[in-house]
Coordinates of N, CA and C in Angstrom, one line a residue:
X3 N 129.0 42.4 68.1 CA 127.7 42.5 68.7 C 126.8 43.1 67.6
X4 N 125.9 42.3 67.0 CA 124.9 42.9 65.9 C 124.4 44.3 66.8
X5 N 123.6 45.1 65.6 CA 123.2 46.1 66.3 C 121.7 45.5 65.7
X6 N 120.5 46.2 66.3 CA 119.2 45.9 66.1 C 118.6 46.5 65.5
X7 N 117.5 46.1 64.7 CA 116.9 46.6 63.3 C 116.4 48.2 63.7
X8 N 116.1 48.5 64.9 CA 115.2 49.8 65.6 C 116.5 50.1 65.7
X9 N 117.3 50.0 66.4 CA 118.9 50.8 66.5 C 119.4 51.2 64.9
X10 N 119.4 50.5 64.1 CA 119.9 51.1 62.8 C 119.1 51.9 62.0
X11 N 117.7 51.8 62.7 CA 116.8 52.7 61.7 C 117.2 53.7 62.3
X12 N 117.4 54.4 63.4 CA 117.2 55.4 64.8 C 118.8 55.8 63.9
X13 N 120.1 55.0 64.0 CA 120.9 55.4 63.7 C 121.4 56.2 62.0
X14 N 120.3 55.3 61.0 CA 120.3 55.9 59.9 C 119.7 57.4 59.5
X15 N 118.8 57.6 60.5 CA 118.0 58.7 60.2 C 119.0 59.8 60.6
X16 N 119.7 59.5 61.6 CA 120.6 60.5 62.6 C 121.8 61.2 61.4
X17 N 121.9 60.2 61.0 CA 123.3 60.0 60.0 C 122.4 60.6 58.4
X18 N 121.8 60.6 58.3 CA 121.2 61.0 57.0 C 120.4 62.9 57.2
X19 N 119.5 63.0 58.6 CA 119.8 64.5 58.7 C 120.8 65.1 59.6
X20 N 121.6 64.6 60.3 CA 122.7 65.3 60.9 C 124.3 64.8 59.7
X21 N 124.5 63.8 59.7 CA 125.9 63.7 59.3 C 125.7 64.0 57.4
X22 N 124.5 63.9 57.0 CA 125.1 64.5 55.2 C 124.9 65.8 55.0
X23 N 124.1 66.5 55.5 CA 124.5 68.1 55.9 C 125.7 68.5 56.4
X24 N 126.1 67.9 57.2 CA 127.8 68.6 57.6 C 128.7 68.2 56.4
X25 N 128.5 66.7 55.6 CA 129.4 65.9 54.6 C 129.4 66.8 53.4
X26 N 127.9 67.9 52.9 CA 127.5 68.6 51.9 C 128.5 70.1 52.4
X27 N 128.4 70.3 53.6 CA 129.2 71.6 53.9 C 130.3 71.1 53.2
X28 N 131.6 70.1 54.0 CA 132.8 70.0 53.8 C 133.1 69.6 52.2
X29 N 132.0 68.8 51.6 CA 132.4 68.5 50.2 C 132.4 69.8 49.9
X30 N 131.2 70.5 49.4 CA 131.4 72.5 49.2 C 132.7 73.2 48.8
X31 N 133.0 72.8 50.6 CA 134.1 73.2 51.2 C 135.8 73.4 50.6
X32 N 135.8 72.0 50.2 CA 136.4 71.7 49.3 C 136.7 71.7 47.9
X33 N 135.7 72.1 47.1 CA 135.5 72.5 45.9 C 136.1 73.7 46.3
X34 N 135.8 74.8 47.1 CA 135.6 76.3 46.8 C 137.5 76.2 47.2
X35 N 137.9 75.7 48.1 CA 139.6 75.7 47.8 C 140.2 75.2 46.9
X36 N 139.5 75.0 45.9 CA 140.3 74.3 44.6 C 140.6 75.5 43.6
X37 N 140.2 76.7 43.9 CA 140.3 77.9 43.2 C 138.9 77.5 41.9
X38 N 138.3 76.5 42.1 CA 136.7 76.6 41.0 C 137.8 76.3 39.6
X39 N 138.1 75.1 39.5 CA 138.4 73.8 38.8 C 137.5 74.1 37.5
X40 N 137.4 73.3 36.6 CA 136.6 73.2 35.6 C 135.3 72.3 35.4
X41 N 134.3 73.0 35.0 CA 133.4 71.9 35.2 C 133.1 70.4 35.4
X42 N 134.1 69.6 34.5 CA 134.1 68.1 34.2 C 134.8 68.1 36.0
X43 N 136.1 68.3 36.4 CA 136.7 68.3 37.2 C 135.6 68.3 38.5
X44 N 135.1 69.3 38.7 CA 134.4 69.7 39.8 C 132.7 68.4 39.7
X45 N 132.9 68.5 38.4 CA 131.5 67.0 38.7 C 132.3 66.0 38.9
X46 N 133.2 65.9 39.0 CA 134.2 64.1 39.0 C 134.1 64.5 40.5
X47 N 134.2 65.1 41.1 CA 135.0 65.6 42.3 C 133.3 65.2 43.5
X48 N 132.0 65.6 43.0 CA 131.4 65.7 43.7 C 130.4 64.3 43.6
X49 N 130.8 63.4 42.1 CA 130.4 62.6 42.2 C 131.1 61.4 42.7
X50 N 132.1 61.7 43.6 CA 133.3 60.5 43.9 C 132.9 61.2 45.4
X51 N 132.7 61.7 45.7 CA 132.1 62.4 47.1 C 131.2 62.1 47.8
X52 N 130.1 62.3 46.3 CA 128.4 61.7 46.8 C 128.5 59.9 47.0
X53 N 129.3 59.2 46.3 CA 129.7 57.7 46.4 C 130.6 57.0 48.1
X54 N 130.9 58.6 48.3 CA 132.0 57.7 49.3 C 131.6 57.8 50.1
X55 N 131.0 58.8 50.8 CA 130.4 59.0 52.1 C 129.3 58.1 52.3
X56 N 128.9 57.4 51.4 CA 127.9 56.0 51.8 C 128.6 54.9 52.0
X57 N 129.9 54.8 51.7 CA 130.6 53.3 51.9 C 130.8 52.9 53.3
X58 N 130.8 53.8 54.4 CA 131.6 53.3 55.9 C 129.9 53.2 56.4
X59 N 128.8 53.4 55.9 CA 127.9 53.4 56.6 C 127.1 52.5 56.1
X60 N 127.0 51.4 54.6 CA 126.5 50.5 54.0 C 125.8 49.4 55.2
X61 N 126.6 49.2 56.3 CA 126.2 48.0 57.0 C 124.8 48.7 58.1
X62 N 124.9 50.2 58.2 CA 123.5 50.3 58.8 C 122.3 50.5 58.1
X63 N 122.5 50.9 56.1 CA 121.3 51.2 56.0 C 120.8 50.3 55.0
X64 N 121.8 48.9 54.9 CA 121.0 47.5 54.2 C 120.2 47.1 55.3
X65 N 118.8 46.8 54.7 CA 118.1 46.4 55.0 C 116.9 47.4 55.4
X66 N 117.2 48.2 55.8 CA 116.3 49.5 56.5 C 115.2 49.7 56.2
X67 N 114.8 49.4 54.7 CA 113.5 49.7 54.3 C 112.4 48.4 54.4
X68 N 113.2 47.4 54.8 CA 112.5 46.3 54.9 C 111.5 46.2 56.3
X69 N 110.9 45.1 56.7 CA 110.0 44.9 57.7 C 111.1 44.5 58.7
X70 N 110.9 44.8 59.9 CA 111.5 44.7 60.8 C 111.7 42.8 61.6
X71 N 112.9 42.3 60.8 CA 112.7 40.6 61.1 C 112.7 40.5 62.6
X72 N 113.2 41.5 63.6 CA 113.1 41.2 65.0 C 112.0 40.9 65.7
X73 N 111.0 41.5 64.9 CA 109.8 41.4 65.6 C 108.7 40.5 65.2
X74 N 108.4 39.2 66.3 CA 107.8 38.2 65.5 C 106.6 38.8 65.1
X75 N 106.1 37.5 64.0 CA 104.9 38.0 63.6 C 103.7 37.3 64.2
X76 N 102.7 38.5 63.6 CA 101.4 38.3 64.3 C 100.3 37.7 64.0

């Protein structure tokens, strides 16, 4: 069942200020149990982090910035 252009916008915003503030806690989170790694380490770590947490969500925020095709035009 597709989801609709207003549902994924509604859905992306939710996920972008609720779910990547909790994703910034636990990445954090995670660093600070590594006993503070070494620089290169700890940027490999947060830039494989900042990459992943967009991959399970790709299918809601292609398209998002575009015009809304559900809605005929006027």
């Amino acid at each position: 069942m597709p989801v609709s252009h207003k549902a994924r916008r509604r859905l992306s915003l939710l996920i972008l200020l609720v779910g990547l503030p909790l994703y910034i806690i636990v990445a954090v989170s995670v660093i600070n149990a590594m006993d503070r790694p070494s620089i290169l380490v700890e940027l490999l770590v947060y830039v494989v982090l900042g990459v992943v947490w967009a991959l399970p969500f790709k299918f809601i925020f292609k398209g998002i910035g575009q015009a809304d095709p559900d809605k005929p035009d006027s």
